[in-house]
mmCIF file of C-alpha atoms and ligand atoms in Angstrom:
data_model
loop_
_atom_site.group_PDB
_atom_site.id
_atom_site.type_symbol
_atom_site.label_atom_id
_atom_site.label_comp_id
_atom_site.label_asym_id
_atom_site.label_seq_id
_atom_site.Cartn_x
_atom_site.Cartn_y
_atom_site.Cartn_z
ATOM 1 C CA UNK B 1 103.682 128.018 25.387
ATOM 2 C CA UNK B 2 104.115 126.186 21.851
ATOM 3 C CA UNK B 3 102.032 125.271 18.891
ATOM 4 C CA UNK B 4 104.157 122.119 17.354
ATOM 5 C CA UNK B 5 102.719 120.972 14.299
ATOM 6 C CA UNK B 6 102.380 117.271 13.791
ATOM 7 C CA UNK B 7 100.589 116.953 10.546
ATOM 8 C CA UNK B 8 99.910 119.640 8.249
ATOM 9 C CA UNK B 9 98.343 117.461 5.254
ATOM 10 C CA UNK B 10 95.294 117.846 3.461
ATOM 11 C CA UNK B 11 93.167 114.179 3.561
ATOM 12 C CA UNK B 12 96.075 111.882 3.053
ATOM 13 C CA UNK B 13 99.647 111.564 4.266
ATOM 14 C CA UNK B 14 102.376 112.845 1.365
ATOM 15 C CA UNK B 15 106.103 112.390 2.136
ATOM 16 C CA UNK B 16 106.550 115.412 3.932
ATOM 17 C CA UNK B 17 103.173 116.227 5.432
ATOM 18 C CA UNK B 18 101.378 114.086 7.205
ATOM 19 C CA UNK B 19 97.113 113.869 8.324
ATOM 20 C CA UNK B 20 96.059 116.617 10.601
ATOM 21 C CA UNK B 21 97.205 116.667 14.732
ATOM 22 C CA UNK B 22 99.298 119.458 16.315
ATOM 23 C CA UNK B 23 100.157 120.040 19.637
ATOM 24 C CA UNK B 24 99.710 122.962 22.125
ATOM 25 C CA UNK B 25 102.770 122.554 24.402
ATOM 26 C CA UNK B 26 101.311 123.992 28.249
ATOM 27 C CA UNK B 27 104.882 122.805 29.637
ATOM 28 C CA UNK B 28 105.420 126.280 31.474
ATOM 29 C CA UNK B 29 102.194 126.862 32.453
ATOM 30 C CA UNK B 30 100.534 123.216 33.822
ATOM 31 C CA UNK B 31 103.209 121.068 32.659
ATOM 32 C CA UNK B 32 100.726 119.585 30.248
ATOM 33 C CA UNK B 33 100.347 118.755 26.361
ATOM 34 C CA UNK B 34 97.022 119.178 24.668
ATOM 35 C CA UNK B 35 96.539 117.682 21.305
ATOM 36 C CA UNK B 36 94.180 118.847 18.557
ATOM 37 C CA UNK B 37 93.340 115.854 16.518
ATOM 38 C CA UNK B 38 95.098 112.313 15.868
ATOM 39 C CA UNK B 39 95.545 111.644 12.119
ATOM 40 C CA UNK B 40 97.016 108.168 11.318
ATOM 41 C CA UNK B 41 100.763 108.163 12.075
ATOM 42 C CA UNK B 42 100.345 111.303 14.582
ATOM 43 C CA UNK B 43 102.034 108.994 17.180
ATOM 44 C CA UNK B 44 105.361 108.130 14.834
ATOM 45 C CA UNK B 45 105.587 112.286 14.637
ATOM 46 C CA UNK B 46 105.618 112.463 18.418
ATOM 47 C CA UNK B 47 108.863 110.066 18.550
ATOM 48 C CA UNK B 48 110.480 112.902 16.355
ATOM 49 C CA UNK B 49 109.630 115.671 19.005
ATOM 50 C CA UNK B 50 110.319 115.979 22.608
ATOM 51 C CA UNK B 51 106.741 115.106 23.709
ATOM 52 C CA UNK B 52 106.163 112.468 26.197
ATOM 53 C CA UNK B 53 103.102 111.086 25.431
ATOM 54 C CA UNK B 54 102.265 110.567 28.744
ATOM 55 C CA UNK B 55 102.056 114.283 29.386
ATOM 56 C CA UNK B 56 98.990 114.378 26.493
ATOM 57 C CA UNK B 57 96.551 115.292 29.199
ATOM 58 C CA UNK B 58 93.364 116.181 26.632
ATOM 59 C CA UNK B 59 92.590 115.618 23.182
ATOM 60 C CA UNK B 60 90.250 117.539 21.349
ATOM 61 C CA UNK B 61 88.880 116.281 18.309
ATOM 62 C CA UNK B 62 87.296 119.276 15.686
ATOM 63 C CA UNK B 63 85.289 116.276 13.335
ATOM 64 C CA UNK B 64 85.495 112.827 13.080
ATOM 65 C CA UNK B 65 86.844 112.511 9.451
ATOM 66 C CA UNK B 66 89.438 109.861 8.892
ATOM 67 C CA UNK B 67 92.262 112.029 8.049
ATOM 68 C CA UNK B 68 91.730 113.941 11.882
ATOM 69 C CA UNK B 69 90.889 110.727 14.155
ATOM 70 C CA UNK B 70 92.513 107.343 12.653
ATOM 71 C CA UNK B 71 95.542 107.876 14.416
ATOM 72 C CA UNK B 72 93.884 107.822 18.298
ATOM 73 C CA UNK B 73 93.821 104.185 18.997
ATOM 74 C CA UNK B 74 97.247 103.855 18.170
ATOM 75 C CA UNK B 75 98.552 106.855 20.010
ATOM 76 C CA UNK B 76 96.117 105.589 22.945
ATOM 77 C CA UNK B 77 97.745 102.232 23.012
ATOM 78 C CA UNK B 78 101.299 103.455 22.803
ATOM 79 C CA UNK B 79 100.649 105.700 25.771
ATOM 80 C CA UNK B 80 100.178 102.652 27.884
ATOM 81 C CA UNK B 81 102.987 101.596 27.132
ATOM 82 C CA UNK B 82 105.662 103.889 29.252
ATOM 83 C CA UNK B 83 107.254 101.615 31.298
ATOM 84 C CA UNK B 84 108.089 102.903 35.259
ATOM 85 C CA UNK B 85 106.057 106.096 34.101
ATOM 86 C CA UNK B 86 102.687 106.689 36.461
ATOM 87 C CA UNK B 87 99.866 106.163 34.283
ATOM 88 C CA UNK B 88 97.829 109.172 34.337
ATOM 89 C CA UNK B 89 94.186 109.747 32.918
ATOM 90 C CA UNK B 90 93.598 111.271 29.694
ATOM 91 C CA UNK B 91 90.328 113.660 28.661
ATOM 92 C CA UNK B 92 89.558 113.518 24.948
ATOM 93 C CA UNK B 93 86.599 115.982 23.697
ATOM 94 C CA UNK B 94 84.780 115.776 20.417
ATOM 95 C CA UNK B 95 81.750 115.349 18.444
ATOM 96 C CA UNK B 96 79.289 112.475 19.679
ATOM 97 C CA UNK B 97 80.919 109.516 18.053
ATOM 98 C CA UNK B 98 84.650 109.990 19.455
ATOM 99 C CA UNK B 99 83.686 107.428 21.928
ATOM 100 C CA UNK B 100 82.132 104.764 20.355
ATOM 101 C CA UNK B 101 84.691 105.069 17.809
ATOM 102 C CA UNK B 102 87.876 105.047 20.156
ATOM 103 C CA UNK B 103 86.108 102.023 22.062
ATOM 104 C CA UNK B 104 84.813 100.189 19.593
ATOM 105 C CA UNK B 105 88.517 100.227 18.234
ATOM 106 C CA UNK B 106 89.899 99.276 21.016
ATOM 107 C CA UNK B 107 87.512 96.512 22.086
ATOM 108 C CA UNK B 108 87.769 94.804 18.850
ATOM 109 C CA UNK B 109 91.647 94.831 18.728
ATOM 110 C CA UNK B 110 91.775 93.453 22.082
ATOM 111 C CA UNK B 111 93.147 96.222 23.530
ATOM 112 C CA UNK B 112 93.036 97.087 27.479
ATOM 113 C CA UNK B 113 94.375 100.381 28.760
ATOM 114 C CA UNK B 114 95.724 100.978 32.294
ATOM 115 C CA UNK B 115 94.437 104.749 32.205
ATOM 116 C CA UNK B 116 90.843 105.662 32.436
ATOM 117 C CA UNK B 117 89.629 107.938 29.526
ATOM 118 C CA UNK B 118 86.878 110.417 29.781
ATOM 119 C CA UNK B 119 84.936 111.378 27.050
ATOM 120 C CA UNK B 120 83.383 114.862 26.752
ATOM 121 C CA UNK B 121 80.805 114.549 23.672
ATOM 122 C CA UNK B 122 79.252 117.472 21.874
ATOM 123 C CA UNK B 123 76.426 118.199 19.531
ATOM 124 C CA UNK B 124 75.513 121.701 18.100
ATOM 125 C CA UNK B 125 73.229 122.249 20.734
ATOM 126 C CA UNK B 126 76.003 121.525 23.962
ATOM 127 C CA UNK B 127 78.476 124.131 22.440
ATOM 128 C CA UNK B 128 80.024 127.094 24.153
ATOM 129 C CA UNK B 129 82.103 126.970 26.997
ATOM 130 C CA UNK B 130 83.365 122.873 27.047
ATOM 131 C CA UNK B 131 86.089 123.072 29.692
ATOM 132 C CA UNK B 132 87.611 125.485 32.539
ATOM 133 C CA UNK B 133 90.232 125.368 34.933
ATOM 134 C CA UNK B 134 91.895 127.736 36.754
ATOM 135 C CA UNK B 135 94.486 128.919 34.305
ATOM 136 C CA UNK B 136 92.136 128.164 30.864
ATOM 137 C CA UNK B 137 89.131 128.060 29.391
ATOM 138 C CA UNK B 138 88.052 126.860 25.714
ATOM 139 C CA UNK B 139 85.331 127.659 23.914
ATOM 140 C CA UNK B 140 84.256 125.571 20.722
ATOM 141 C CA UNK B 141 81.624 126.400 18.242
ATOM 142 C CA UNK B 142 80.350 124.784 15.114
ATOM 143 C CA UNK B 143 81.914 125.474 11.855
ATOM 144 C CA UNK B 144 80.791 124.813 8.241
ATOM 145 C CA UNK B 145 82.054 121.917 6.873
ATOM 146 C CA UNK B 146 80.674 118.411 5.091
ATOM 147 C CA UNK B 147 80.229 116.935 8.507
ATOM 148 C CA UNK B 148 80.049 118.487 11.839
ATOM 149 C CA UNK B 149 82.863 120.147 12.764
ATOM 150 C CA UNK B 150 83.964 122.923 15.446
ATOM 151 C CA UNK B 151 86.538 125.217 16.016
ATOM 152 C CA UNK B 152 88.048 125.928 19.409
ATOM 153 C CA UNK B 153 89.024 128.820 20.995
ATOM 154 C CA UNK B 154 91.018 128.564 24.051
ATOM 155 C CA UNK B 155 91.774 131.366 26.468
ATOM 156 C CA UNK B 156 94.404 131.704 29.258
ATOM 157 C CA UNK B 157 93.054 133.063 32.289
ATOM 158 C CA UNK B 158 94.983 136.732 32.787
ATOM 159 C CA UNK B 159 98.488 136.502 34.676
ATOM 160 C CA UNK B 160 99.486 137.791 38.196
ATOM 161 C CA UNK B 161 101.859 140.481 38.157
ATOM 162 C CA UNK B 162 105.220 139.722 39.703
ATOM 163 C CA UNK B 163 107.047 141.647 42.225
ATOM 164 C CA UNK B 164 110.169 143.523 41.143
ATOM 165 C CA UNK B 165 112.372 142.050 43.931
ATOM 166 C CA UNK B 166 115.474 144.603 43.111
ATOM 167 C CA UNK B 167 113.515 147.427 43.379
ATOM 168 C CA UNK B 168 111.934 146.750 46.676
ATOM 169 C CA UNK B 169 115.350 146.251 47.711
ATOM 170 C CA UNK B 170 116.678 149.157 46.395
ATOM 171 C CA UNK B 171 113.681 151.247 48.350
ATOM 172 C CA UNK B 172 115.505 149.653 52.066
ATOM 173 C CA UNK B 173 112.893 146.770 52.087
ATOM 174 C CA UNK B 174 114.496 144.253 54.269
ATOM 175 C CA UNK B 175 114.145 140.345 53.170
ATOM 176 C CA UNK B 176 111.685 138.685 55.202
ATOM 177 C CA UNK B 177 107.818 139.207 56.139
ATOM 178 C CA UNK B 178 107.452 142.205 54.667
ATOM 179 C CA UNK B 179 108.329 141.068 51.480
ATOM 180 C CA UNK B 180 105.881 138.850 51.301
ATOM 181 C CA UNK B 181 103.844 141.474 52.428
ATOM 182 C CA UNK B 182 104.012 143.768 49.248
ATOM 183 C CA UNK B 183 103.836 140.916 47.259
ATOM 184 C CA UNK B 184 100.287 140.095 48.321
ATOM 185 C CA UNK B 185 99.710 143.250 47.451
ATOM 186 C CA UNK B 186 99.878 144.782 51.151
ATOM 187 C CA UNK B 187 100.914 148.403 51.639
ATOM 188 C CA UNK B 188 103.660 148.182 54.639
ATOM 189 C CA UNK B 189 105.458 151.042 56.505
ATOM 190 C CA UNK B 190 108.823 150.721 57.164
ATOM 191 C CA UNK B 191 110.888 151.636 60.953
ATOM 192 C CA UNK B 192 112.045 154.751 59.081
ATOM 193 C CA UNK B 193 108.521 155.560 58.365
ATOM 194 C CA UNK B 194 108.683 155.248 54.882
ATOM 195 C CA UNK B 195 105.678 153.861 53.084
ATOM 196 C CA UNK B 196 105.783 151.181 50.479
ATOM 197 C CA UNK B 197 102.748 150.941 48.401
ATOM 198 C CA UNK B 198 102.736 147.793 46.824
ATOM 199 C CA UNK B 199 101.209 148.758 43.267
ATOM 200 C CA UNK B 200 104.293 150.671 42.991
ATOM 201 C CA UNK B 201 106.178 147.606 42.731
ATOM 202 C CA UNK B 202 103.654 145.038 41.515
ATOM 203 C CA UNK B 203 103.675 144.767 37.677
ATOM 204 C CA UNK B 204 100.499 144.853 35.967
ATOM 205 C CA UNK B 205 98.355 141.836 35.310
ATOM 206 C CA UNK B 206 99.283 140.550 31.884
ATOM 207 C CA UNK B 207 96.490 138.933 30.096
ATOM 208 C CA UNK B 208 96.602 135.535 29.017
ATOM 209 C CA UNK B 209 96.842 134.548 25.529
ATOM 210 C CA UNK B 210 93.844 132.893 23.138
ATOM 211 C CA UNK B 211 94.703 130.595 20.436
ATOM 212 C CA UNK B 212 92.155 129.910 18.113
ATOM 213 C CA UNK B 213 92.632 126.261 16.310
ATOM 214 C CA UNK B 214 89.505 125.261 13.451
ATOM 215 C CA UNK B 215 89.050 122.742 11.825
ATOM 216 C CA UNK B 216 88.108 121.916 8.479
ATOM 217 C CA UNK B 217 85.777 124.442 6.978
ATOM 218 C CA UNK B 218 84.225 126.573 4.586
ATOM 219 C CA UNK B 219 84.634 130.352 5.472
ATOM 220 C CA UNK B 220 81.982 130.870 7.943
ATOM 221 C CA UNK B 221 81.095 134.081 10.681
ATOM 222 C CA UNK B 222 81.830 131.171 13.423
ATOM 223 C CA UNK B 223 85.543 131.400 12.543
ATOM 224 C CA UNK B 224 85.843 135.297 13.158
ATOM 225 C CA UNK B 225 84.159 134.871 16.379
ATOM 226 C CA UNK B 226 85.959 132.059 17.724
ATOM 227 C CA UNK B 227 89.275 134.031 16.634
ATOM 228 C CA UNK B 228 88.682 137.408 17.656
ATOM 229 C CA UNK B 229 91.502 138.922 19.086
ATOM 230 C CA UNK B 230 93.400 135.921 19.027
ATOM 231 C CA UNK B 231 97.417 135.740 19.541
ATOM 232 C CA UNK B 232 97.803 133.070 17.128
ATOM 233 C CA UNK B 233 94.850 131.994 14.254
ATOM 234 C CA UNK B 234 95.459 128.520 13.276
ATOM 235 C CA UNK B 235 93.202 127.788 9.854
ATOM 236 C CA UNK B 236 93.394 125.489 7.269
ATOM 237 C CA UNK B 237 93.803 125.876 3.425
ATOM 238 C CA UNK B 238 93.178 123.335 1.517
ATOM 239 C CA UNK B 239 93.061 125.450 -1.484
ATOM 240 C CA UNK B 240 94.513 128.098 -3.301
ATOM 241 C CA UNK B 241 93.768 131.470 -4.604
ATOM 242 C CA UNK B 242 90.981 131.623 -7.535
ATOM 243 C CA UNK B 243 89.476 128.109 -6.085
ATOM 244 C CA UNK B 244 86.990 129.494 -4.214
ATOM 245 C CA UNK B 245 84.313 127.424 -6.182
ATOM 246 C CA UNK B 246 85.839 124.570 -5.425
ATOM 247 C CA UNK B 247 86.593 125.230 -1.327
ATOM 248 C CA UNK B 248 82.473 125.538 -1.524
ATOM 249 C CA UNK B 249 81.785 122.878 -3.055
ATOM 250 C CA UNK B 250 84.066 120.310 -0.512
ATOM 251 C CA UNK B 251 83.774 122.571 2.475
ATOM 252 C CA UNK B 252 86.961 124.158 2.503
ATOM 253 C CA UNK B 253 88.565 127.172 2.639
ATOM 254 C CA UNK B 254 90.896 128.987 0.285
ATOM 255 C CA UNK B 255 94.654 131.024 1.752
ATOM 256 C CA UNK B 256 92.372 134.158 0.903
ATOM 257 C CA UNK B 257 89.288 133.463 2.871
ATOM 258 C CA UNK B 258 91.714 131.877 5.394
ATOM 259 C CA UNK B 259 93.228 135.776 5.541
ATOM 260 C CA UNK B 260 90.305 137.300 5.464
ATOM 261 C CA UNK B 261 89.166 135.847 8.952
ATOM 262 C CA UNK B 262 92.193 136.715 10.236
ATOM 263 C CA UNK B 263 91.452 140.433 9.227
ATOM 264 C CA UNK B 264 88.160 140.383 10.168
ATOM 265 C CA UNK B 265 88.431 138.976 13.444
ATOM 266 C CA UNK B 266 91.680 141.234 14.114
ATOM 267 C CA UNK B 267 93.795 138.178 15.578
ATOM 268 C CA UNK B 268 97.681 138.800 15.155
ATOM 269 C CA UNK B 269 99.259 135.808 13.414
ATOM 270 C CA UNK B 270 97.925 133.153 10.634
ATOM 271 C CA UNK B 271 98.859 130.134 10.502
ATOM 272 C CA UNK B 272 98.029 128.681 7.425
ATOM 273 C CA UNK B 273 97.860 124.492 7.513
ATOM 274 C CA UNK B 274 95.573 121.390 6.178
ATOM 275 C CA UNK B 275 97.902 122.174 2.827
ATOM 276 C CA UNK B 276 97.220 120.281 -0.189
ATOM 277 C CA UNK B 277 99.747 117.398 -1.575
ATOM 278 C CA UNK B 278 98.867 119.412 -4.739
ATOM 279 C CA UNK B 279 100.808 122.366 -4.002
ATOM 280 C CA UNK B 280 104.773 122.199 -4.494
ATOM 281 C CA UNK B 281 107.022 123.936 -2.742
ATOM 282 C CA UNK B 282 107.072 126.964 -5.014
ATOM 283 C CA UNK B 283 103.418 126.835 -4.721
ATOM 284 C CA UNK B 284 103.435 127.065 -1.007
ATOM 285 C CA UNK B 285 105.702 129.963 -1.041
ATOM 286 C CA UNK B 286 102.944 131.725 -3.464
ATOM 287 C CA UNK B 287 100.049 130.627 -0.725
ATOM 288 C CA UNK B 288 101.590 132.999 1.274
ATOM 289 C CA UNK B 289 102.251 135.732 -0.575
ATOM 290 C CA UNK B 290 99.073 135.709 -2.171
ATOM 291 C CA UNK B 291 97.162 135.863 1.132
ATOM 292 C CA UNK B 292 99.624 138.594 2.597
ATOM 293 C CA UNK B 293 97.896 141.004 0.201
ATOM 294 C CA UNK B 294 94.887 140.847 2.915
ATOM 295 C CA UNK B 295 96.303 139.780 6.152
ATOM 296 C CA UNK B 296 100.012 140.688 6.545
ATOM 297 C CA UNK B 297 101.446 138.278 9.404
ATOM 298 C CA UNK B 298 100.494 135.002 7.791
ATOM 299 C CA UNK B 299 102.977 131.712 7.651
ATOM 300 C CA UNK B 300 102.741 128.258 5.745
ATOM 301 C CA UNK B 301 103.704 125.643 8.674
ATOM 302 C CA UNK B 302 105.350 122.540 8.084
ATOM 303 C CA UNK B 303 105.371 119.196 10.266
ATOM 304 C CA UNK B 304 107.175 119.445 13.356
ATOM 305 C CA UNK B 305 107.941 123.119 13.217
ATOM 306 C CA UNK B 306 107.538 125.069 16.813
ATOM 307 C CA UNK B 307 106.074 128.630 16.947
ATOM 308 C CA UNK B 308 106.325 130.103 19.945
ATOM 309 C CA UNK B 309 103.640 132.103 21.506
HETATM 310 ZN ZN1 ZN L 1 87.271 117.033 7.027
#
C-alpha cells in the first residue's frame, strides 16, 4: 500500500502545494483507493497520478473547513463521468454536515449522479470504531481544532502466513491434495511415513499495518492515541519552530509538537504536511531538521509524492 499526497497546503492553494486531500492507495490489498479529504482542485491532481477515480471507493472527511471539502462536488461529478466504466457506489464519512453540504451542492448546480453515495455522519458522541471489513478497520476520534475535527486511525487486519512451496517440495511433498493440505494448516503423513507438520512450513502471521492520518489540530492526547504504534504518522504543520503561541491561538500545530506525538505515541515514520505558503524551500528543509532533534524519522511531503508502506 501507498500514501500519495494530493495537496499538502496550508488554507489556500500556492503554486506548488495545493488544499489538503491525499490518497491511501489499497490497490494490492482490495483493489481500492481511499481518499482523506477533497480540497478545491484535488480532482486536477488526480489527472497527474495514476488513480482512476472510479476506484475512490470511500472518502473520509477529518472537518468541514473549506480548504479540506471544496473540492468534493467536483471530484463527485467528474467520477460520473467515466465513460464504458461500471459505475460503482462511493462511501464518504465525516462530520454531520458532509451531506447536506455535498447535496446541497449538487442539487443547486443541477447535478445528477449515476452512483449512489452513502453518507456515514459523526458527532463527538458516535466516535470510535466508524467502519470494518474483513481486511480493515478505522478508528476516528476527535481532535482539537477551531471546529470539529477528527483524526483517523486505520488498521489492517493481521496477514495469513504463506506456505513456502520450495520447501515442502524439497521435504518429497508431492503436488496435489496434500499440498493444499499443509497449507490449511493440516499436519499430513507421507507413504514413506514421514510427517509434515504444517507450522514448519507456514510462515508466521504478519500483522497488518496502521496508518494514522489527523487532521488539522492543536497538539492534543487524542493524536498519540490514535497514532500509537503506527507504521506511518501523517500530521500537519502549519507552523514552525518557536510559534507555538501562535499554533494555539488558530488551532494548529507546530513541526515540534508534530514530533513530539510521534515520540510519544512511538509510531515509526512522520510525515509532516498542511505546510505553510510562508515557508520557502530553505525553510522547509529547516522544518525538518528542527523537528529531527525529537523524533528522528520525520519527512516534509510534497504534492504527488508516493511513500510506500
Ligand atoms: Zn481547518
Amino acid at each position: 500500500m501507498e500514501i500519495q499526497f494530493l495537496g499538502t497546503g496550508a488554507g489556500q492553494p500556492s503554486k506548488s502545494r495545493n488544499v489538503s486531500s491525499l490518497a491511501l492507495k489499497l490497490l494490492d490489498e482490495i483493489n481500492e483507493v481511499w481518499l482523506f479529504d477533497c480540497g478545491e482542485g484535488t480532482q486536477n491532481r488526480i489527472l497527474e497520478t495514476s488513480i482512476r477515480p472510479r476506484k475512490v471507493s470511500k472518502i473520509f472527511i477529518t472537518h468541514l473547513h473549506g480548504d479540506h471539502i471544496f473540492g468534493l462536488p467536483g471530484f463527485l461529478s467528474s467520477r460520473a463521468f467515466q465513460a464504458n466504466e461500471e459505475q460503482t457506489d462511493l462511501e464518504i464519512y465525516g462530520p454531520v454536515g458532509i451531506k447536506s453540504f455535498v447535496l446541497t451542492s449538487l442539487r443547486v448546480s443541477g447535478s445528477r449522479l449515476p452512483y449512489q453515495i452513502h453518507f456515514h455522519e459523526f458527532d463527538e458522541g458516535s466516535l470510535g470504531k466508524i467502519m470494518e471489513t474483513d481486511k480493515f478497520t478505522v478508528y476516528a476520534e476527535a481532535l482539537d481544532h477551531t471546529i470539529f475535527c477528527v483524526g483517523y486511525r486505520i488498521m489492517q487486519k493481521d496477514l495469513e502466513g504463506t506456505l513456502d512451496a520450495d520447501k515442502l517440495k524439497a521435504a518429497g511433498v508431492p503436488f496435489g491434495p496434500l499440498f493444499g493440505q499443509v497449507k490449511n494448516g493440516q499436519d499430513v503423513t507421507l507413504e514413506d511415513g514421514t510427517k509434515i507438520i504444517a507450522a514448519d512450513y507456514i510462515s508466521a502471521p504478519r500483522p497488518g499495518k496502521v496508518i494514522t492520518i489527523l487532521g488539522d489540530t492543536r497538539k492534543t492526547n487524542a493524536s498519540v492515541r490514535l497514532a500509537v504504534n503506527a507504521d506511518v504518522l501523517v500530521h500537519e504543520s502549519t507552523y514552525g519552530k518557536g510559534d507555538e503561541k501562535m499554533a494555539r491561538k488558530h488551532g494548529h500545530s507546530t513541526n515540534m509538537q508534530a514530533a513530539e506525538v510521534a515520540r510519544e505515541a512511538g509510531a515509526k515514520h512522520l510525515l509532516l504536511n498542511h505546510i505553510s505558503a510562508r515557508f520557502l524551500s530553505k525553510d522547509v528543509s529547516q522544518l525538518r531538521k528542527d523537528a529531527s532533534s525529537i523524533f528522528e524519522n520525520v519527512y516534509v511531503v510534497k504534492d504527488l509524492e508516493e511513500v510506500e508502506i
